[in-house]
CSV table of C-alpha atoms in Angstrom, one decimal:
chain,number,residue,atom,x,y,z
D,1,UNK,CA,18.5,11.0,22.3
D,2,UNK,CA,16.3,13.2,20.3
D,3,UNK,CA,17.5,14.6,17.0
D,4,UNK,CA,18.8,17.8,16.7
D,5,UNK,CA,16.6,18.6,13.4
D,6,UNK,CA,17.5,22.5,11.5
D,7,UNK,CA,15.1,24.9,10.7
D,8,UNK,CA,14.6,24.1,7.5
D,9,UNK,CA,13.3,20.3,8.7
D,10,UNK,CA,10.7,22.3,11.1
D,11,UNK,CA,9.4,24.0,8.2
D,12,UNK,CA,9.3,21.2,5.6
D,13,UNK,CA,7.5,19.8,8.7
D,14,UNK,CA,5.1,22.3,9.4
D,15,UNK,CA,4.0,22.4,5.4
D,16,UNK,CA,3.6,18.6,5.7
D,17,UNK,CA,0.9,18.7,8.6
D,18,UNK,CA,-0.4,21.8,6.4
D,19,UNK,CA,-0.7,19.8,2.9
D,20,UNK,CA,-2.7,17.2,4.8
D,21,UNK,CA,-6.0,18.7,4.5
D,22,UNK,CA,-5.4,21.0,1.2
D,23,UNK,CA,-7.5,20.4,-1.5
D,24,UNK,CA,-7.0,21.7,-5.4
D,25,UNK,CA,-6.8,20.5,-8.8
D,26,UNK,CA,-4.9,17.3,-10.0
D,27,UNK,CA,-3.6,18.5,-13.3
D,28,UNK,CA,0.5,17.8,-14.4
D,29,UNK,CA,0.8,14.7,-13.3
D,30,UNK,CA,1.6,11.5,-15.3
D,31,UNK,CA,-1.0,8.9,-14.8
D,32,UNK,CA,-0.2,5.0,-13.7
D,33,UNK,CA,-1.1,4.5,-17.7
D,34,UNK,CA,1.3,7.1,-18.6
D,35,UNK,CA,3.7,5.8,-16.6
D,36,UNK,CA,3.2,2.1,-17.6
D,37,UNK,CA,3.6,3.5,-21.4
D,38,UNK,CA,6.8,5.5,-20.4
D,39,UNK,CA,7.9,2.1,-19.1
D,40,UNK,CA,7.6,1.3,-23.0
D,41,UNK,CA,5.0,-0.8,-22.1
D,42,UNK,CA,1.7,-0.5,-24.8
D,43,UNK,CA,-0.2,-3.8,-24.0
D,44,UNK,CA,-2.3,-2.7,-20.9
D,45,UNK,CA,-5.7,-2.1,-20.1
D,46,UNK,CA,-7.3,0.3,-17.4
D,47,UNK,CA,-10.3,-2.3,-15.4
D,48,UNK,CA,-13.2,-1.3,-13.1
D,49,UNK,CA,-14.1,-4.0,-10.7
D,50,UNK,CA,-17.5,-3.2,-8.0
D,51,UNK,CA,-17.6,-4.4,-4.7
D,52,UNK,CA,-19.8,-6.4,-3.1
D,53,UNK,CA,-20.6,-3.3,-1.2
D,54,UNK,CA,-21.1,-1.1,-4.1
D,55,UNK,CA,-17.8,1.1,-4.7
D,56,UNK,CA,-16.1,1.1,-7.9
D,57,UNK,CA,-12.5,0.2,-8.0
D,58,UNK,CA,-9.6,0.1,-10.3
D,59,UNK,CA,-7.0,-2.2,-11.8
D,60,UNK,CA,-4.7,-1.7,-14.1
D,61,UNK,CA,-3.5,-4.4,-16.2
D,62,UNK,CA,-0.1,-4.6,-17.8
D,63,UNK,CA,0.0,-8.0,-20.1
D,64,UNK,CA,2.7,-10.0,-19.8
D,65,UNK,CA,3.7,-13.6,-21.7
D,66,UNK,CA,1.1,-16.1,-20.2
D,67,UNK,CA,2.8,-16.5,-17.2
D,68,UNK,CA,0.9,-16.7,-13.4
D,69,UNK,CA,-0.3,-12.8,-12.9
D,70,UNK,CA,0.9,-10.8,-10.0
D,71,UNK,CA,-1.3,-8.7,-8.2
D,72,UNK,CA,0.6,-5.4,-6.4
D,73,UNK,CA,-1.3,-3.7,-3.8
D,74,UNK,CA,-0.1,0.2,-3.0
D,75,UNK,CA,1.2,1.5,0.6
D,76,UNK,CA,-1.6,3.4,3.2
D,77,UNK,CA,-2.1,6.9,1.4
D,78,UNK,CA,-0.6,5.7,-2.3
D,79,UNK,CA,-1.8,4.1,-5.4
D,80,UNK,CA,-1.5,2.2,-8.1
D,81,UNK,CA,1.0,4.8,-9.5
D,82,UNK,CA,3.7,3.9,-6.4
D,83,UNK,CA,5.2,0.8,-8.3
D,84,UNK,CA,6.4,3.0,-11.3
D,85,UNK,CA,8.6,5.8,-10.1
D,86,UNK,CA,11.9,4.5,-11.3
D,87,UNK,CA,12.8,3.4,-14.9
D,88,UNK,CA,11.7,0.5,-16.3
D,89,UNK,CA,14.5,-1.4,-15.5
D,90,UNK,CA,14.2,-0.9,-11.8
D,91,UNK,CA,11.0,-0.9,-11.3
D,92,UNK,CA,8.5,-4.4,-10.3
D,93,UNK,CA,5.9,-4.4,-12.7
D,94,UNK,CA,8.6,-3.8,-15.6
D,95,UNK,CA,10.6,-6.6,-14.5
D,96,UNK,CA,7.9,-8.8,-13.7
D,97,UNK,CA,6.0,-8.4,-16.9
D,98,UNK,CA,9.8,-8.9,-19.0
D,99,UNK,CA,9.8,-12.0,-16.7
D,100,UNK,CA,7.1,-13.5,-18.2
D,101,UNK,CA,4.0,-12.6,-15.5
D,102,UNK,CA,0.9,-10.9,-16.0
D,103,UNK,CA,1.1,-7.7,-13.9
D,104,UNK,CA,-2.4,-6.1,-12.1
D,105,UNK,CA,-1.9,-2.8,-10.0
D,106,UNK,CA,-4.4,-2.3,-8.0
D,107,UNK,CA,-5.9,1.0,-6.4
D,108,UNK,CA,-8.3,1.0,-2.8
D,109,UNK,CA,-11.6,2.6,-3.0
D,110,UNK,CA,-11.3,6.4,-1.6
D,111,UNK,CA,-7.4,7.0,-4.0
D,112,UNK,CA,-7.6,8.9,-6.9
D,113,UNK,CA,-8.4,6.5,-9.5
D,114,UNK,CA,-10.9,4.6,-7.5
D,115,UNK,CA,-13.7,7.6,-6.3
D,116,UNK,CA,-16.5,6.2,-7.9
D,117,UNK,CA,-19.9,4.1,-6.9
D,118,UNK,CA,-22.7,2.6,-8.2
D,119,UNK,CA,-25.1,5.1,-6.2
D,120,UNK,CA,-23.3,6.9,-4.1
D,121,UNK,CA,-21.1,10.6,-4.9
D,122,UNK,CA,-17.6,11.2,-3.9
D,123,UNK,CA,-18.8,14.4,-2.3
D,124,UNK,CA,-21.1,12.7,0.1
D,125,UNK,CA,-19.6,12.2,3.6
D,126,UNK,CA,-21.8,8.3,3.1
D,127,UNK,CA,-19.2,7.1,0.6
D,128,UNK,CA,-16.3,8.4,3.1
D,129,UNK,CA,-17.6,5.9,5.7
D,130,UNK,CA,-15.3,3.3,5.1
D,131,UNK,CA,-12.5,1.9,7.0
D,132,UNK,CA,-9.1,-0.6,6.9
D,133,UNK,CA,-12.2,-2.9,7.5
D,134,UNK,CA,-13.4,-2.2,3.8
D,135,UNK,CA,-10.7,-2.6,2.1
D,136,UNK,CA,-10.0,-6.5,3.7
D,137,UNK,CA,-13.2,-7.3,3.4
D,138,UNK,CA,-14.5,-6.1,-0.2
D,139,UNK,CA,-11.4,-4.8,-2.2
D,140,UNK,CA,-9.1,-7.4,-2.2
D,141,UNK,CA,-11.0,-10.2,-2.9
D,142,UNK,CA,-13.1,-7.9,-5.6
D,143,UNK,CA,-9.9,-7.6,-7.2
D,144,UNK,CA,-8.9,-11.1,-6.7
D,145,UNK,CA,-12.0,-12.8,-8.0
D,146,UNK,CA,-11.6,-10.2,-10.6
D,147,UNK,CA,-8.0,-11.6,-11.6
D,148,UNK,CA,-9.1,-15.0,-11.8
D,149,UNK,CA,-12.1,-14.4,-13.9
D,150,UNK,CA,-9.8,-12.8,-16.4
D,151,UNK,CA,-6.9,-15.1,-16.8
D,152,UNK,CA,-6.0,-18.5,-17.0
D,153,UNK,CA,-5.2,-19.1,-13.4
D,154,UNK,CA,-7.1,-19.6,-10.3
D,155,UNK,CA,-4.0,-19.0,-7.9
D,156,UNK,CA,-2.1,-15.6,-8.2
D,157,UNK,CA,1.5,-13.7,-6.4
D,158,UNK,CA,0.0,-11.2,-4.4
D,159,UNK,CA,3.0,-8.1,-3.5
D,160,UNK,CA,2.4,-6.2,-0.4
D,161,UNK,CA,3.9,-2.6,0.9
D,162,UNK,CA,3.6,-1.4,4.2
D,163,UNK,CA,0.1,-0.7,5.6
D,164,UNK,CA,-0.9,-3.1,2.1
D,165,UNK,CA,0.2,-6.3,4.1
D,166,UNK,CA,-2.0,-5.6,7.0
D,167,UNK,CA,-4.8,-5.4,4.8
D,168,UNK,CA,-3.9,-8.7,2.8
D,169,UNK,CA,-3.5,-10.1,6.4
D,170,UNK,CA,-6.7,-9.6,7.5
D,171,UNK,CA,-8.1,-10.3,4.0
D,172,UNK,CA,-6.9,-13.8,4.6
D,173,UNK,CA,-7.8,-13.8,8.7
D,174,UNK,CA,-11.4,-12.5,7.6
D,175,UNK,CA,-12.3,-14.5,5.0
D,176,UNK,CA,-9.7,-17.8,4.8
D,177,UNK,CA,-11.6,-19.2,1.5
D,178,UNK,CA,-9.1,-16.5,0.1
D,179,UNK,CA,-5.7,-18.0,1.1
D,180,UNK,CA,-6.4,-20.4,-1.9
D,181,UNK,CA,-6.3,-18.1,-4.5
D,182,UNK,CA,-2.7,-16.9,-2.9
D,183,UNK,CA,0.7,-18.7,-4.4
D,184,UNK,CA,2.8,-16.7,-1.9
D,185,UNK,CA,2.0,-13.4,-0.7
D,186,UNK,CA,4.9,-11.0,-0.7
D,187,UNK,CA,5.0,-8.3,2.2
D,188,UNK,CA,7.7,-5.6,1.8
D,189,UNK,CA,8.2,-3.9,5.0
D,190,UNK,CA,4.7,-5.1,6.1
D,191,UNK,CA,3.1,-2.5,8.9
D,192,UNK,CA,1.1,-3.8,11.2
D,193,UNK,CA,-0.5,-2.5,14.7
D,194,UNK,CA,1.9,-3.6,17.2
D,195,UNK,CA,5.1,-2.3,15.3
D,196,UNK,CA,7.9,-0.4,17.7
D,197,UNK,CA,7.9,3.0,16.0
D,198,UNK,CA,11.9,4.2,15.8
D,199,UNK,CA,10.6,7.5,14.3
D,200,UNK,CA,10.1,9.9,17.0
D,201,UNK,CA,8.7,12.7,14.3
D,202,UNK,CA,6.1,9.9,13.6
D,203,UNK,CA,5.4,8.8,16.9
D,204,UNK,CA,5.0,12.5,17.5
D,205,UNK,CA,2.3,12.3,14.9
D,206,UNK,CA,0.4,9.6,16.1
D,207,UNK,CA,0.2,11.4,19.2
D,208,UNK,CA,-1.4,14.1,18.3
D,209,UNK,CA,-3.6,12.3,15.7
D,210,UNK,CA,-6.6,12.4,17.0
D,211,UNK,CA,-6.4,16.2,17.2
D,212,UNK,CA,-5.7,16.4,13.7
D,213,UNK,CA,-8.9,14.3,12.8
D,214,UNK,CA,-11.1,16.6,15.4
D,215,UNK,CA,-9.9,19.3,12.5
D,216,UNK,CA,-10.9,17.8,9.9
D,217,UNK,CA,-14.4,16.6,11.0
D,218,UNK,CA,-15.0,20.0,12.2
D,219,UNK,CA,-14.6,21.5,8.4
D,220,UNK,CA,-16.5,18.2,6.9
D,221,UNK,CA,-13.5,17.0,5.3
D,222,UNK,CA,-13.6,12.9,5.2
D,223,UNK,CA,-10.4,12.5,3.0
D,224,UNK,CA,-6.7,13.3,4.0
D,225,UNK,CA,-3.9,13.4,1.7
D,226,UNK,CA,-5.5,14.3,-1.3
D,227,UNK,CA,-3.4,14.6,-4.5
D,228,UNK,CA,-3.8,18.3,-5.9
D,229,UNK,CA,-2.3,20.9,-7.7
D,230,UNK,CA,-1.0,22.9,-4.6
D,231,UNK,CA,0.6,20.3,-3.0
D,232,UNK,CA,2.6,19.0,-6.3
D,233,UNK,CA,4.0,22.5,-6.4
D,234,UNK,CA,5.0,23.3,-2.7
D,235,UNK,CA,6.6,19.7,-2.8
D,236,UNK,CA,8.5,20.8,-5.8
D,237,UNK,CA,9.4,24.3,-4.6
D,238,UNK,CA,10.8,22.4,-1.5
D,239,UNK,CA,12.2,19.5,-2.5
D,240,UNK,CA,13.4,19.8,-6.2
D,241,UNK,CA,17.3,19.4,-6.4
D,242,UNK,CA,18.2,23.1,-6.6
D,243,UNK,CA,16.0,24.1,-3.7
D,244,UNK,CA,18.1,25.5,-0.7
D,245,UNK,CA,15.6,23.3,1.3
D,246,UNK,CA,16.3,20.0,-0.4
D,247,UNK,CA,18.8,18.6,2.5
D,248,UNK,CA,15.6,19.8,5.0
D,249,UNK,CA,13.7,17.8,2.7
D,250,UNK,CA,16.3,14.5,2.7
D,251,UNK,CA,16.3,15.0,6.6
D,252,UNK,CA,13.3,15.3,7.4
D,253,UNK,CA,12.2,11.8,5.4
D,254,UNK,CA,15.3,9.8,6.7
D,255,UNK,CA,13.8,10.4,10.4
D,256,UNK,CA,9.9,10.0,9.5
D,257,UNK,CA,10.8,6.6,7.8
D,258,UNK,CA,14.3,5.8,6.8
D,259,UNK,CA,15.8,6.9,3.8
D,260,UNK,CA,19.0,5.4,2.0
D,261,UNK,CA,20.6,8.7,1.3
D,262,UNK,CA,23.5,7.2,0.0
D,263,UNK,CA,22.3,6.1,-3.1
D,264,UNK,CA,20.5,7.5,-5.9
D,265,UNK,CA,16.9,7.4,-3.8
D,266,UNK,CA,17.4,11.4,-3.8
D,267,UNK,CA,17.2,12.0,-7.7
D,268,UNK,CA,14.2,13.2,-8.6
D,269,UNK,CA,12.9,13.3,-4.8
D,270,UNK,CA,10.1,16.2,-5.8
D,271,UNK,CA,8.9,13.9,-8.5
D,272,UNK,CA,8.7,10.9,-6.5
D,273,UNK,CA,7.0,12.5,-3.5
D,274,UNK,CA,3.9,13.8,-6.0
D,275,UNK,CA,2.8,10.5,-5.6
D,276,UNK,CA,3.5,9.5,-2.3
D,277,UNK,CA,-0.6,10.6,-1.1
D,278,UNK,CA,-3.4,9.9,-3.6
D,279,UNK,CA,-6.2,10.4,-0.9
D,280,UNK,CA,-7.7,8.5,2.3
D,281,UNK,CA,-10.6,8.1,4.0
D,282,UNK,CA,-10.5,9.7,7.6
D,283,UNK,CA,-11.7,6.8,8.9
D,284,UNK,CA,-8.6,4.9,7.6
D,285,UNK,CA,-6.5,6.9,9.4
D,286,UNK,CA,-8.7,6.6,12.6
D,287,UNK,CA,-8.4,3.2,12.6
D,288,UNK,CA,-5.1,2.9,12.4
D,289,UNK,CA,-4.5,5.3,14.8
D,290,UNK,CA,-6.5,2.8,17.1
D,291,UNK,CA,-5.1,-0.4,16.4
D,292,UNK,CA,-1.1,1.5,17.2
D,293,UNK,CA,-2.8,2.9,20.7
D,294,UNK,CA,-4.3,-0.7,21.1
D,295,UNK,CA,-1.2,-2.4,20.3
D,296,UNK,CA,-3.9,-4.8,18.3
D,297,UNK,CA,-4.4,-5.8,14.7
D,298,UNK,CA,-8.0,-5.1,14.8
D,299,UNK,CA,-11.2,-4.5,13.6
D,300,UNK,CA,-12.1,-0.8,13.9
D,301,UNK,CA,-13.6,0.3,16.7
D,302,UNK,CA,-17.1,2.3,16.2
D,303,UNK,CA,-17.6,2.6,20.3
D,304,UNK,CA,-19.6,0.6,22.6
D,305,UNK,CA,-23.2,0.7,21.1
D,306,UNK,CA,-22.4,0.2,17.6
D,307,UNK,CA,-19.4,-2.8,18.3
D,308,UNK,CA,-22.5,-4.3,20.1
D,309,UNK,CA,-24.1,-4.2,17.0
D,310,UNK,CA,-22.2,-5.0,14.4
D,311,UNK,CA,-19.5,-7.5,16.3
D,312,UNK,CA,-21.7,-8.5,19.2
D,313,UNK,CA,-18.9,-7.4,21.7
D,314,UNK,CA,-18.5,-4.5,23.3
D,315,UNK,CA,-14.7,-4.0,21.9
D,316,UNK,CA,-14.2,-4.7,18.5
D,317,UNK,CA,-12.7,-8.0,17.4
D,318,UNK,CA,-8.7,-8.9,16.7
D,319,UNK,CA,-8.0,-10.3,13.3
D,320,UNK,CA,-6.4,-14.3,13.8
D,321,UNK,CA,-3.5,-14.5,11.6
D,322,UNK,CA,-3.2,-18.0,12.4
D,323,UNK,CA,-6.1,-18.6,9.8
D,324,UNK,CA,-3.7,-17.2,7.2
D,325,UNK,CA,-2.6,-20.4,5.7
D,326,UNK,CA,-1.5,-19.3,2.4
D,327,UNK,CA,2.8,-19.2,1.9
D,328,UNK,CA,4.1,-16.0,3.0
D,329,UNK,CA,7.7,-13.8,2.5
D,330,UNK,CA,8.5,-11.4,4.9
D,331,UNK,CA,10.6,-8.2,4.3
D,332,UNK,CA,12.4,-6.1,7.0
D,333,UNK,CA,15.1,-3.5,6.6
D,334,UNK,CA,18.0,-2.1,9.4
D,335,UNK,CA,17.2,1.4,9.0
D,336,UNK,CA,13.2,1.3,8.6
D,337,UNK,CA,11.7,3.7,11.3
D,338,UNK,CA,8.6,2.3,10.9
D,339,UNK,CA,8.7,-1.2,10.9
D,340,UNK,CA,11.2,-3.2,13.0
D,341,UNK,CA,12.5,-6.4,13.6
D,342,UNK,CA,10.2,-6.9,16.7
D,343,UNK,CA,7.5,-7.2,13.7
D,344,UNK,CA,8.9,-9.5,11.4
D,345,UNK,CA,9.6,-12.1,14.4
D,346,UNK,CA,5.8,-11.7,15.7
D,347,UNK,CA,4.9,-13.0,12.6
D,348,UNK,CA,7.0,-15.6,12.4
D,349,UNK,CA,5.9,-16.9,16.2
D,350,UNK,CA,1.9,-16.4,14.4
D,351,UNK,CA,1.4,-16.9,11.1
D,352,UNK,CA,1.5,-20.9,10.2
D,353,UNK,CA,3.4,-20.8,7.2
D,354,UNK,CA,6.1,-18.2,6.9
D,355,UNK,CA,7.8,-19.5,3.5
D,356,UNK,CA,10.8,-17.4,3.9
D,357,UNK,CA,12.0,-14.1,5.8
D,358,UNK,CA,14.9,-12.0,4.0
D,359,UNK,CA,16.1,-8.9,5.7
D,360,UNK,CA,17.8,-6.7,3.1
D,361,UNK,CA,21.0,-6.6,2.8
D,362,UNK,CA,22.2,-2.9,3.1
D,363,UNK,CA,21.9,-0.5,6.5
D,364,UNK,CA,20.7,2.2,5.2
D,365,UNK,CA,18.0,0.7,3.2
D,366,UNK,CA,14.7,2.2,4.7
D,367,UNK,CA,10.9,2.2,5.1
D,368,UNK,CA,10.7,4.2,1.6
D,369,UNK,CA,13.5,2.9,0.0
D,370,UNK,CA,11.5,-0.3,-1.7
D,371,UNK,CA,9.4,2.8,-3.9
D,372,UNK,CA,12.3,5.5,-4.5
D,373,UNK,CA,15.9,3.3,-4.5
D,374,UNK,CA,16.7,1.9,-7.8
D,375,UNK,CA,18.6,-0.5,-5.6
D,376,UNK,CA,15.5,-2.1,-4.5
D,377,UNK,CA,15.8,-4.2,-7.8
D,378,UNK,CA,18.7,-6.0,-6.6
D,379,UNK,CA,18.0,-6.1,-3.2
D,380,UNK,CA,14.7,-7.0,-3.5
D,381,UNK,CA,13.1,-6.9,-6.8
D,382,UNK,CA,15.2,-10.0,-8.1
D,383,UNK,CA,14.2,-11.9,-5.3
D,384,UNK,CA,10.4,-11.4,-5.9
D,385,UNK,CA,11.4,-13.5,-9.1
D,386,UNK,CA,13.1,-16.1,-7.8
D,387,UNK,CA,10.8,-17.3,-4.8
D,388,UNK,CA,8.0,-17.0,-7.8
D,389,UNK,CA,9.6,-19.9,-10.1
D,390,UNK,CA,9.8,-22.1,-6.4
D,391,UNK,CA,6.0,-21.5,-7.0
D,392,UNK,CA,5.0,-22.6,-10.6
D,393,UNK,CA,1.7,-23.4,-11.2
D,394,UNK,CA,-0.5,-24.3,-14.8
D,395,UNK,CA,-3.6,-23.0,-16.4
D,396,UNK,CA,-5.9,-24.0,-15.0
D,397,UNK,CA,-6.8,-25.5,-18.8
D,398,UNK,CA,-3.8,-27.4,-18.2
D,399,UNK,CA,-4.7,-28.6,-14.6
D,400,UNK,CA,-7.4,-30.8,-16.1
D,401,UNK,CA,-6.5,-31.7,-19.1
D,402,UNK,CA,-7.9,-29.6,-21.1
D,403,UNK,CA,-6.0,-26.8,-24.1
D,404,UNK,CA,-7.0,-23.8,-25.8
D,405,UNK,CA,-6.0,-23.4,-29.0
């Protein structure tokens, strides 16, 4: 049956196509380093790690007590800043880094605090031609080596949200050397190609997707969901809690991707949803697109000629997640309209070491709810801890004998 959606959903719909393509300013919001020092954390450092293929990218680094560091990679559109939108006693890194663990926040090239190169300018459609592809291949293990380079371990956690998992997936599919810096990789409602959509908003969306790109290329604009001054205020006008257009708001985000509007995920929503888009590359979005059409986790697909070229196949190539032989923990939810259960089991039936697979306990916990829902710390947050301490691992100093004093 297709949801009978009010007005005021159409039109908090219609500005949300709209705001994809608007451009501005990004002054009045709080940085992740703001945000990690409003967490009453002082003790971290901003890094910047290059590529092997030349972009510049960004970790933060909140210090913890010496324990193995966690690396926590942002959803498709995020950054960085996505992991710190509660308090700091609901929130992962917080309750990581009181744990013990060193905490690392990383941001993909093409977000808002990773648009730099060693040669090339953000306003040159070159640095825009960059894909899912890019990410797995260069920014991950950039930011792995990275890790390891600057700690005391040669093994890390790696936490996963959403699109995020793919990507770590087809890190470890691409180049398996990788799955040995990996204690256990976490995936929180991990997104991958041949997920049964539930959202009929967002399968409308991916419908008419490639129309919206067409749009986009025609005005020479390579990056979508941009983080700027207009949007912040429109999402505030809209969805702050004395707008009449707040339930339009709560509506509208409970059928795009399941919302836990029972709780407290609605406090603050306006805030929250300022950092929900940080900026893409179009191409991103294009090859996702294609892998949901395909039903395939793949590579992306550049058309006949250029596959030939750079695969040596006339389609592009499927990622094997059977070379993923590093411990993984998979995370579903009831009332995610993005991901379902159909997911989490093709995993299982394909990846070679599924550690564990939890499915949250609460129906109306949802796609979004693992960012906004203070509850996520007790439904999944303290879980994150507990799996890690089934994992312990020493120095590396330690591992052969050797101390630091």
């Amino acid at each position: 049956m297709v949801p009978c959606l009010s007005s005021g959903a159409v039109i908090a719909g219609v500005l949300t196509f709209y705001l994809l393509i608007v451009r501005g300013s990004t002054d009045g919001f709080l940085s992740t380093g703001q945000l990690i020092e409003n967490h009453g954390h002082q003790s971290y450092s901003k890094h910047s790690v290059i590529t092997e293929d030349g972009y510049i990218i960004n970790l933060f680094h909140i210090k913890g007590q010496g324990g193995p560091p966690f690396l926590l990679l942002h959803a498709l559109m995020g950054a960085s800043d996505q992991w710190l939108l509660r308090d700091g006693d609901h929130d992962l890194p917080s309750i990581l880094v009181n744990s013990g663990y060193d905490v690392w926040l990383g941001d993909f090239r093409g977000n808002i605090y990773s648009k730099k190169h060693t040669h090339l300018n953000v306003s040159d459609p070159e640095y825009w031609k960059f894909s899912i592809d890019e990410w797995a291949y260069y920014d991950v293990p950039a930011m792995m080596d990275y890790v390891c380079n600057n700690t005391e371990y040669d093994k890390m956690y790696l936490v996963t949200y959403s699109l995020s998992s793919a990507i770590v997936l087809a890190t470890a599919s691409a180049r398996p050397e990788y799955n040995d810096k990996i204690i256990v990789s976490y995936h929180l409602a991990p997104f991958l190609a041949f997920t049964n959509i539930k959202s009929l908003l967002l399968r409308i969306g991916i419908q008419f997707g490639e129309f919206y790109l067409a749009i986009s290329r025609s005005i020479k604009n390579h990056e979508l969901f941009s983080r700027n001054h207009w949007t912040m205020n429109s999402i505030s006008l809209f969805c702050n809690k004395k707008s009449i257009f707040l339930k339009a708001c709560v509506t509208l985000l409970s059928e795009f991707f399941g919302f836990d509007t029972s709780g407290n995920s609605t406090m603050d929503l306006d805030f929250k949803l300022t950092y929900s888009r940080a900026g893409v590359s179009l191409n991103s979005i294009d090859h996702l697109l294609q892998m949901i059409k395909a039903n395939k986790f793949q590579h992306y697909d550049l058309g006949h000629n250029k596959n030939l070229q750079k695969y040596g196949r006339p389609k592009p190539p499927e990622y094997d997640l059977r070379k993923v032989t590093s411990p993984v923990v998979l995370y579903y939810s009831k009332n995610d309209r993005v991901v379902d259960s159909g997911t989490i089991h093709k995993l299982i039936s394909v990846l070679p070491n599924v550690y564990q697979t939890i499915m949250i306990p609460h129906n109306k916990f949802g796609h979004i709810d693992y960012a906004f829902n203070s509850n996520a710390k007790t439904l999944v947050f303290d879980s994150v801890i507990n799996i890690a301490r089934q994992f312990r691992i020493a120095p590396i100093h330690q591992q052969y004998g050797y101390y630091y004093y």
